[in-house]
XYZ file of C-alpha atoms in Angstrom:
575
model
C -0.024 0.110 -0.015
C 1.489 3.276 -0.804
C 1.718 6.623 0.523
C -0.924 9.188 0.247
C -1.338 12.925 1.812
C -4.160 13.837 -0.934
C -6.394 10.493 0.227
C -6.886 12.262 3.446
C -10.110 14.320 1.615
C -10.933 10.670 -0.270
C -13.183 9.448 2.410
C -15.833 7.923 -0.065
C -16.700 4.134 -0.334
C -18.039 0.723 1.498
C -15.982 1.234 4.755
C -15.153 4.866 5.159
C -18.596 7.141 4.712
C -17.753 10.611 3.516
C -15.715 12.288 6.539
C -14.702 15.763 6.411
C -11.860 17.491 8.490
C -8.734 15.832 10.032
C -7.931 12.670 9.102
C -7.585 9.465 11.671
C -4.479 8.006 9.901
C -6.719 5.025 8.508
C -4.804 3.646 5.981
C -7.558 2.680 3.615
C -8.974 5.585 4.074
C -6.672 8.385 4.782
C -3.650 6.987 3.193
C -0.273 5.677 4.577
C 1.788 8.472 5.164
C 2.168 8.870 9.396
C 0.790 11.134 11.109
C 2.694 11.006 14.348
C 6.373 9.930 15.209
C 5.237 6.342 16.672
C 3.862 6.069 12.837
C 6.722 7.404 10.997
C 9.405 5.047 13.092
C 7.564 2.045 12.582
C 7.302 2.722 8.494
C 10.931 3.961 8.205
C 12.214 0.587 10.109
C 9.723 -2.554 11.163
C 9.893 -3.479 14.747
C 10.859 -6.862 13.810
C 14.216 -5.647 11.981
C 15.587 -5.071 15.406
C 16.427 -8.181 16.618
C 19.329 -8.018 14.213
C 20.837 -5.095 15.789
C 20.221 -6.580 19.467
C 22.249 -9.520 18.259
C 25.165 -8.308 16.385
C 24.992 -4.898 18.122
C 23.746 -3.542 21.324
C 24.093 -7.116 22.855
C 28.265 -6.605 22.484
C 28.089 -2.665 23.193
C 26.090 -2.257 26.321
C 22.658 -0.400 26.800
C 24.201 2.763 26.285
C 24.684 2.122 22.470
C 20.859 1.428 21.944
C 19.750 3.844 19.497
C 16.226 5.676 20.819
C 13.743 4.633 18.843
C 14.594 0.905 19.135
C 14.814 1.364 22.901
C 11.775 2.861 23.551
C 9.885 1.324 20.742
C 11.002 -1.904 18.343
C 12.178 -3.574 21.378
C 8.770 -4.507 22.378
C 8.190 -6.296 19.202
C 10.791 -8.784 20.790
C 9.213 -8.720 24.558
C 11.358 -6.541 26.037
C 10.528 -3.216 28.220
C 12.980 -1.215 29.970
C 12.163 -1.626 33.385
C 11.672 1.250 36.097
C 14.573 2.459 37.793
C 14.491 1.925 42.023
C 13.744 5.064 44.179
C 11.619 6.897 41.960
C 8.592 7.539 43.724
C 5.008 7.596 42.132
C 4.348 11.158 41.895
C 7.268 11.556 39.277
C 5.664 8.941 37.131
C 3.550 11.648 34.774
C 6.547 14.458 35.320
C 9.679 12.563 34.268
C 10.947 11.557 30.673
C 10.994 7.576 29.854
C 14.884 7.966 30.028
C 14.473 9.026 33.504
C 12.725 6.862 34.873
C 13.904 3.804 33.295
C 16.865 1.620 34.523
C 19.129 -0.330 32.213
C 17.486 -3.084 32.620
C 14.386 -5.136 31.107
C 11.042 -6.753 31.378
C 11.170 -9.858 29.329
C 8.157 -11.295 28.349
C 7.608 -15.383 27.487
C 5.162 -15.605 25.061
C 3.083 -18.764 25.898
C 0.038 -19.176 22.875
C -2.651 -20.728 24.556
C -0.699 -21.160 27.984
C 0.953 -24.255 27.057
C 3.638 -25.412 28.563
C 5.820 -28.445 29.150
C 7.801 -29.450 32.088
C 11.002 -28.923 30.271
C 9.887 -25.470 28.924
C 9.001 -24.829 32.297
C 12.462 -25.563 33.372
C 14.303 -23.761 31.114
C 12.024 -20.341 32.109
C 13.026 -21.146 35.679
C 16.564 -21.434 34.796
C 16.624 -18.184 32.442
C 14.996 -16.734 35.592
C 17.553 -17.768 38.249
C 20.469 -17.419 35.801
C 19.663 -14.013 34.172
C 16.826 -12.534 36.288
C 17.614 -12.509 40.116
C 15.028 -15.076 39.965
C 12.236 -12.987 39.259
C 9.127 -14.518 37.733
C 5.259 -13.049 37.364
C 2.563 -15.022 35.965
C 0.102 -12.723 33.923
C -3.188 -12.045 33.464
C -2.440 -12.829 29.690
C -1.246 -16.356 30.320
C 2.837 -14.847 29.772
C 5.538 -15.545 32.225
C 7.468 -11.966 32.895
C 10.786 -12.008 34.141
C 13.070 -8.812 35.213
C 16.823 -7.672 35.872
C 17.597 -8.769 32.488
C 20.690 -7.154 30.558
C 20.822 -6.812 26.509
C 24.181 -8.610 26.841
C 22.073 -11.911 27.831
C 19.439 -11.541 25.401
C 20.886 -13.547 22.443
C 21.565 -16.322 24.896
C 18.020 -16.270 26.577
C 16.629 -16.313 23.171
C 18.673 -19.302 22.187
C 17.036 -21.020 25.267
C 13.952 -20.585 25.103
C 13.735 -21.169 21.068
C 15.883 -24.621 21.334
C 12.602 -25.442 23.972
C 9.939 -24.454 21.233
C 9.604 -20.917 23.038
C 10.022 -17.255 21.839
C 9.109 -13.498 23.103
C 7.901 -12.934 19.407
C 5.645 -10.366 18.971
C 5.188 -10.725 22.975
C 4.992 -6.674 22.966
C 4.562 -3.948 20.796
C 1.658 -2.790 18.106
C 0.712 -6.338 16.872
C -1.070 -9.455 17.462
C -0.078 -10.236 21.103
C -0.189 -13.964 22.711
C -3.239 -15.752 21.882
C -5.327 -16.375 24.915
C -6.632 -20.330 24.938
C -8.451 -22.257 27.684
C -5.952 -24.011 29.832
C -8.084 -27.175 29.963
C -8.235 -27.254 25.987
C -8.392 -30.707 24.267
C -8.517 -32.320 28.392
C -11.845 -31.531 29.763
C -14.486 -33.721 29.970
C -17.209 -31.263 29.083
C -15.448 -29.345 26.564
C -17.331 -28.305 23.726
C -14.538 -27.833 21.413
C -10.695 -28.185 21.498
C -9.192 -24.802 20.081
C -5.655 -26.180 20.091
C -5.697 -26.542 16.312
C -6.594 -22.954 15.739
C -4.652 -21.448 18.326
C -1.141 -23.394 16.673
C -2.505 -22.266 13.458
C -2.770 -19.205 14.158
C 0.129 -18.801 16.019
C 2.494 -20.870 13.785
C 1.472 -18.787 10.416
C 0.672 -15.228 11.520
C 2.954 -14.305 14.417
C 6.252 -12.731 13.105
C 4.593 -12.024 9.554
C 5.827 -8.526 8.795
C 2.450 -8.085 7.073
C 0.682 -7.927 10.096
C 3.363 -6.371 12.424
C 2.757 -3.000 12.298
C -1.073 -2.264 13.940
C -2.271 0.716 14.975
C -2.012 -0.539 18.389
C -1.955 -3.764 20.251
C -4.170 -6.590 19.253
C -4.974 -9.200 21.750
C -7.150 -12.604 20.992
C -8.764 -14.936 22.898
C -9.978 -18.341 21.685
C -12.168 -21.135 24.266
C -14.201 -24.358 23.420
C -15.003 -24.803 27.071
C -18.309 -23.819 28.503
C -16.905 -21.686 31.076
C -15.882 -19.328 28.755
C -12.377 -19.255 30.562
C -10.546 -16.724 28.682
C -12.053 -13.058 29.238
C -13.287 -12.999 25.820
C -15.372 -9.930 26.760
C -12.019 -7.574 26.783
C -10.314 -8.485 23.682
C -9.930 -7.155 20.557
C -11.270 -10.543 18.943
C -12.608 -13.594 20.527
C -14.164 -17.005 19.369
C -15.922 -18.366 22.116
C -17.279 -22.736 21.870
C -21.016 -23.401 21.334
C -22.881 -25.771 19.257
C -24.669 -24.907 16.528
C -28.196 -26.280 15.708
C -27.485 -27.069 12.220
C -23.712 -27.306 11.815
C -22.617 -28.175 15.196
C -19.574 -27.339 17.485
C -18.121 -24.019 16.578
C -17.263 -20.525 17.462
C -19.391 -17.115 18.352
C -17.426 -14.234 17.568
C -17.053 -11.277 19.631
C -15.030 -7.951 18.693
C -13.956 -4.550 19.922
C -13.052 -5.207 24.031
C -10.674 -3.555 26.011
C -10.295 -2.016 29.098
C -7.381 0.765 29.729
C -9.074 4.066 30.525
C -11.524 3.891 28.345
C -13.282 0.112 29.250
C -15.550 -1.002 26.534
C -16.896 -4.577 26.660
C -16.746 -6.299 23.319
C -19.972 -7.208 20.981
C -21.219 -10.140 19.336
C -21.014 -9.810 15.473
C -24.069 -12.445 15.316
C -21.831 -14.745 13.458
C -21.129 -18.435 13.803
C -17.453 -19.220 12.855
C -16.807 -23.298 11.701
C -13.363 -24.707 13.052
C -12.172 -24.347 9.293
C -13.356 -20.565 9.271
C -11.130 -19.127 12.601
C -7.867 -18.547 10.785
C -9.778 -16.687 7.576
C -12.208 -14.380 10.169
C -9.214 -13.856 12.575
C -6.920 -12.354 9.941
C -9.839 -10.366 8.052
C -10.436 -8.652 11.639
C -6.698 -7.978 11.937
C -6.631 -6.486 8.447
C -9.575 -4.075 9.079
C -7.533 -2.730 12.105
C -4.717 -2.806 10.237
C -6.278 -0.700 7.053
C -8.703 1.003 9.167
C -7.596 1.592 12.484
C -7.290 5.022 13.580
C -3.760 6.175 13.911
C -3.145 9.462 14.393
C -3.838 9.288 18.114
C -2.429 6.515 20.092
C -5.123 7.196 22.707
C -8.108 6.109 19.888
C -5.525 3.497 18.215
C -7.839 0.473 19.824
C -10.076 -1.656 17.784
C -13.018 -0.663 20.300
C -13.087 2.919 18.771
C -13.388 1.668 15.219
C -16.356 -0.973 16.375
C -17.841 2.050 18.538
C -17.834 4.212 15.345
C -19.225 1.710 12.986
C -21.544 -0.872 14.543
C -21.653 -3.822 14.387
C -23.639 -4.872 11.420
C -21.341 -2.384 9.359
C -18.431 -4.114 10.915
C -19.712 -7.468 10.219
C -20.591 -6.313 6.085
C -16.964 -5.071 5.795
C -15.401 -8.247 6.941
C -17.404 -10.481 4.729
C -17.400 -8.420 1.900
C -13.863 -7.097 1.511
C -11.709 -9.435 3.525
C -13.382 -12.565 3.675
C -15.398 -13.085 -0.073
C -18.265 -14.654 1.841
C -21.140 -14.783 4.257
C -20.715 -16.069 7.611
C -23.869 -18.098 9.042
C -25.727 -16.149 12.107
C -25.713 -18.012 15.070
C -27.496 -17.657 18.618
C -25.115 -16.204 21.323
C -23.214 -19.146 23.357
C -24.880 -20.488 26.610
C -24.104 -18.679 29.820
C -20.788 -20.320 31.539
C -21.431 -23.111 33.448
C -18.993 -23.578 35.735
C -15.803 -21.489 37.289
C -13.476 -20.411 34.368
C -10.302 -20.335 36.906
C -10.077 -24.176 37.246
C -9.038 -23.787 40.597
C -9.100 -27.704 42.457
C -9.037 -31.021 41.321
C -10.571 -32.096 38.543
C -11.411 -35.499 36.184
C -10.026 -35.506 32.985
C -12.034 -36.943 30.107
C -8.976 -39.531 30.041
C -9.498 -40.362 33.808
C -6.668 -38.647 34.486
C -6.634 -35.348 36.737
C -6.115 -31.916 36.489
C -5.105 -29.244 39.427
C -5.339 -25.614 39.347
C -3.247 -24.048 41.668
C -3.291 -20.416 43.349
C 0.386 -18.643 43.746
C -0.547 -15.371 45.510
C -1.180 -12.679 42.561
C 0.918 -14.511 40.397
C 4.137 -13.886 42.175
C 6.317 -17.219 41.748
C 10.677 -17.220 41.057
C 12.699 -18.952 39.091
C 13.074 -21.599 41.589
C 9.798 -22.352 42.058
C 9.331 -22.954 38.334
C 12.234 -25.414 38.355
C 10.818 -27.284 41.629
C 7.773 -27.469 40.162
C 8.501 -29.009 37.257
C 10.719 -32.057 38.505
C 7.426 -32.270 41.370
C 5.332 -32.758 38.111
C 7.717 -35.521 35.888
C 8.228 -37.015 39.443
C 4.274 -37.867 39.899
C 3.899 -38.736 36.153
C 2.969 -35.435 34.453
C 4.698 -33.469 31.571
C 3.101 -30.654 30.675
C 0.705 -27.833 32.296
C -1.229 -24.286 31.219
C -1.121 -20.688 32.703
C -4.549 -19.243 33.027
C -5.593 -15.562 32.200
C -6.115 -15.332 36.034
C -2.529 -15.803 37.093
C -2.953 -19.069 37.838
C -1.556 -22.659 36.729
C -3.358 -25.438 35.492
C -1.385 -28.967 35.963
C -2.544 -31.856 33.493
C -2.141 -35.558 33.181
C -1.801 -36.790 37.054
C -2.689 -40.248 37.843
C -5.288 -40.455 40.211
C -2.956 -42.814 42.621
C -0.003 -39.615 42.680
C -3.065 -37.211 43.473
C -2.448 -36.410 47.644
C 1.650 -36.997 47.072
C 1.756 -34.174 44.565
C -0.875 -31.770 46.292
C 1.307 -31.928 49.615
C 4.610 -31.242 47.255
C 2.272 -28.142 45.463
C 1.453 -26.865 49.298
C 5.224 -26.897 50.269
C 6.142 -24.272 46.967
C 3.306 -22.144 48.002
C 0.937 -23.539 45.126
C -2.408 -24.537 46.781
C -5.143 -26.273 44.706
C -7.543 -25.010 48.082
C -7.394 -21.277 48.377
C -8.899 -19.232 50.526
C -11.640 -16.596 48.386
C -9.272 -13.524 48.420
C -6.528 -15.715 47.290
C -8.382 -17.749 44.891
C -9.746 -14.345 43.415
C -7.204 -11.785 43.519
C -4.630 -10.272 40.918
C -2.160 -7.631 41.000
C -0.324 -5.898 37.776
C 3.587 -5.776 37.805
C 3.307 -1.879 39.848
C 5.773 0.486 40.792
C 8.261 -2.359 41.436
C 9.319 -2.426 38.276
C 6.651 -0.481 35.692
C 7.722 2.922 34.558
C 3.539 3.395 33.939
C 2.874 2.683 37.722
C 1.716 5.114 40.503
C 1.705 2.921 43.487
C 2.842 -0.646 44.755
C 0.665 -3.578 44.183
C 1.950 -6.968 44.437
C 2.856 -6.745 48.134
C 0.189 -4.908 48.546
C -2.220 -7.345 47.078
C -0.530 -10.250 48.859
C -0.604 -8.188 52.455
C -4.294 -7.333 52.039
C -4.546 -11.331 50.785
C -3.158 -12.475 53.959
C -4.746 -9.788 56.062
C -8.757 -10.692 55.292
C -8.105 -14.435 55.480
C -7.424 -13.842 58.953
C -9.774 -10.952 59.324
C -12.438 -12.599 57.607
C -11.524 -15.953 59.203
C -14.883 -16.169 61.328
C -17.159 -15.701 57.919
C -15.046 -18.169 56.256
C -15.696 -20.874 59.015
C -19.239 -20.577 59.006
C -19.920 -20.798 55.280
C -21.470 -17.157 54.667
C -18.425 -15.811 52.364
C -19.067 -15.821 48.767
C -16.974 -18.960 46.915
C -16.183 -16.167 44.374
C -15.003 -12.648 45.477
C -12.262 -10.628 43.073
C -10.033 -8.068 44.611
C -8.090 -7.039 41.899
C -4.844 -4.325 42.519
C -3.897 -1.652 39.599
C -0.855 0.560 39.794
C -1.851 3.091 37.860
C -5.509 3.887 35.602
C -4.438 1.556 32.528
C -5.907 -1.342 33.982
C -3.793 -4.449 33.255
C -5.302 -6.384 36.140
C -9.064 -5.611 34.942
C -10.131 -3.506 37.878
C -13.306 -2.456 35.845
C -14.149 -5.694 35.581
C -13.554 -7.082 39.453
C -15.815 -7.209 42.579
C -13.790 -4.722 43.844
C -11.143 -3.424 41.680
C -8.441 -0.606 42.914
C -6.972 1.942 40.566
C -3.776 3.245 41.910
C -3.313 6.624 42.775
C -1.655 8.948 45.327
C -3.893 10.411 47.929
C -3.502 13.072 50.514
C -2.345 12.291 53.833
C -3.332 15.187 56.001
C -0.212 16.561 56.441
C 0.764 17.998 52.957
C 1.695 15.122 51.837
C 0.687 11.777 49.596
C 0.284 8.800 50.226
C -0.307 5.375 47.992
C -3.869 4.713 47.223
C -6.661 3.742 45.299
C -9.786 4.706 43.683
C -12.614 1.881 44.123
C -14.672 0.528 41.537
C -17.075 -2.025 42.767
C -19.221 -5.095 41.419
C -17.497 -5.284 38.014
C -17.141 -8.499 36.533
C -17.563 -10.728 33.303
C -20.008 -13.655 31.938
C -19.602 -16.492 34.687
C -21.586 -18.985 36.454
C -22.826 -16.186 38.696
C -23.305 -13.789 36.607
C -25.216 -14.018 33.345
C -23.318 -11.061 31.346
C -20.380 -8.674 31.755
C -20.852 -5.262 33.163
C -18.437 -2.581 34.655
C -17.844 -1.572 37.817
C -19.791 1.111 39.695
C -17.368 4.295 41.159
C -18.458 6.694 44.027
C -17.797 9.883 44.577
C -14.722 10.312 47.279
C -14.641 6.377 47.654
C -10.719 5.948 47.649
C -9.374 4.044 50.520
C -4.780 4.326 51.255
C -2.960 0.884 50.811
C -2.284 0.679 54.691
C -6.409 0.950 55.138
C -7.183 -1.756 52.084
C -7.401 -4.638 54.217
C -9.821 -2.892 56.988
C -11.628 -1.249 54.118
C -12.429 -4.783 52.509
C -12.951 -6.393 55.703
C -16.168 -3.414 56.650
C -17.326 -3.689 53.082
C -17.551 -7.715 53.117
C -18.617 -7.752 56.760
C -22.006 -5.223 55.457
C -22.539 -6.709 52.603
C -22.926 -10.606 54.434
C -25.312 -8.636 56.546
C -27.166 -6.861 53.932
C -27.597 -9.120 50.801
C -30.970 -10.451 50.361
C -31.311 -14.442 49.229
C -29.003 -15.520 46.947
C -27.799 -12.045 46.013
C -24.085 -11.772 44.363
C -21.649 -9.182 45.956
C -21.533 -7.787 42.595
C -25.467 -7.036 42.538
C -25.563 -6.164 46.379
C -22.644 -3.519 45.337
C -25.043 -2.067 42.499
C -28.090 -1.839 44.516
C -26.590 -0.250 48.102
C -26.394 3.152 49.093
C -23.550 4.838 48.731
C -22.935 4.982 52.460
C -22.904 1.118 52.538
C -19.838 1.463 50.271
C -17.460 4.233 52.012
């Protein structure tokens, strides 16, 4: 596609109704001439091209040799972000330039499509963490594993080890198709509707690292599940395929588009189209190319698919997909049924082959290299050779023989990986926070872990009496960008600095209440409620949550969920 500034005024056509005024940077409407510096450097040299410079130049000459658009841009295409320099408080996050905030170390994101790992691969990641990352390892809520303290000098060796094990960091970050979320129980669950593994593998093999799809307006997130729990948070992905059975065509997928959170949350919408298994790749590529060709590129704050869908609507979006990109019509289809089981897969469950899978809960996704290597050995000693990460910062361990269950559970507990977590340990997640992230304002991992531990003690009486809800999600985020999905949690916490009463500031959070995605307890997704003035300091967080939960237990109607109660309760009950 050639650049054309004249095309900015040519806004006629099936997908670009006449639109006077300033162009939005839509390639197929306005031409491909870049309208900002970010788009300019992406066209000058694609993000995938930086790998050779990392291997041949930067790893040999060190951090200070890295060209700035590579450092703050193209490195992301290979899963690398500079991490935050220690000692910079949250009040400086919005006032300092990136080079003033960053350290000479990197976060490295290992891409794990579908969350699928062998124990050998897990051991390799654990060893890399120990050898190069000071033992750091975090499970993300997008099924990846993140390491920290990585030096550019070590990246080629890390890539060699990962790729020898069948792993990579390709397009783990950047304006590209990010990791493909997949059901953690794909291919093994007894109640599975359709196994999404072939679709995930095809997309990853054919299209990840494809230069034709490596310059999108911004990140592009995909989710595919064939499990009735709908376990891939499909409502907050750019494109999602949700397993269902069509009354005439049999198993396939309900198609959703345009979900994303951040500072302008928008839930995905159904296109009303049924996607047969052999059509998944065509449909995915078509939607990815719609985003590439029609997505808004002038302002990065508007450069997500959700904004295009909001302007077009689902009917027009589907027409463009079918007429311009597929060349055929998709069959209409009914919505998938409401989820029938919990989607975190925590606990011990029988597989369809008679063996068992075990869902375990590390505290807010924080593990370590030593934990990962120990887990790999433990699983192998108990007859298992594979596992899955989940979109809830959990692990699902597969193929465990029945006679090995008790011994394996004992070993898991010793590693801090319990299949029988408390309510809060089970349902809490936290983003990276100020410890490593340059965008963060407050600390998150320790804050969340401390709150979980305190709440287990503070609310022990309610747990023992059986009146606590089985699931109650607490999501802790270090800034407004919602990597921890604060708007779709029962209790979502957005990091900010609060007045301390002495002229200074304290780390704290704005509170969102009653959000959630479709689940066993909820018919459909909805965003949380915010109450004016409802903010809590990090130190007061456990006390606030305890007070809130006790009020819920005292006030709720019969069978009322926490989310339902928070949306009907008077503001005074929530403060």
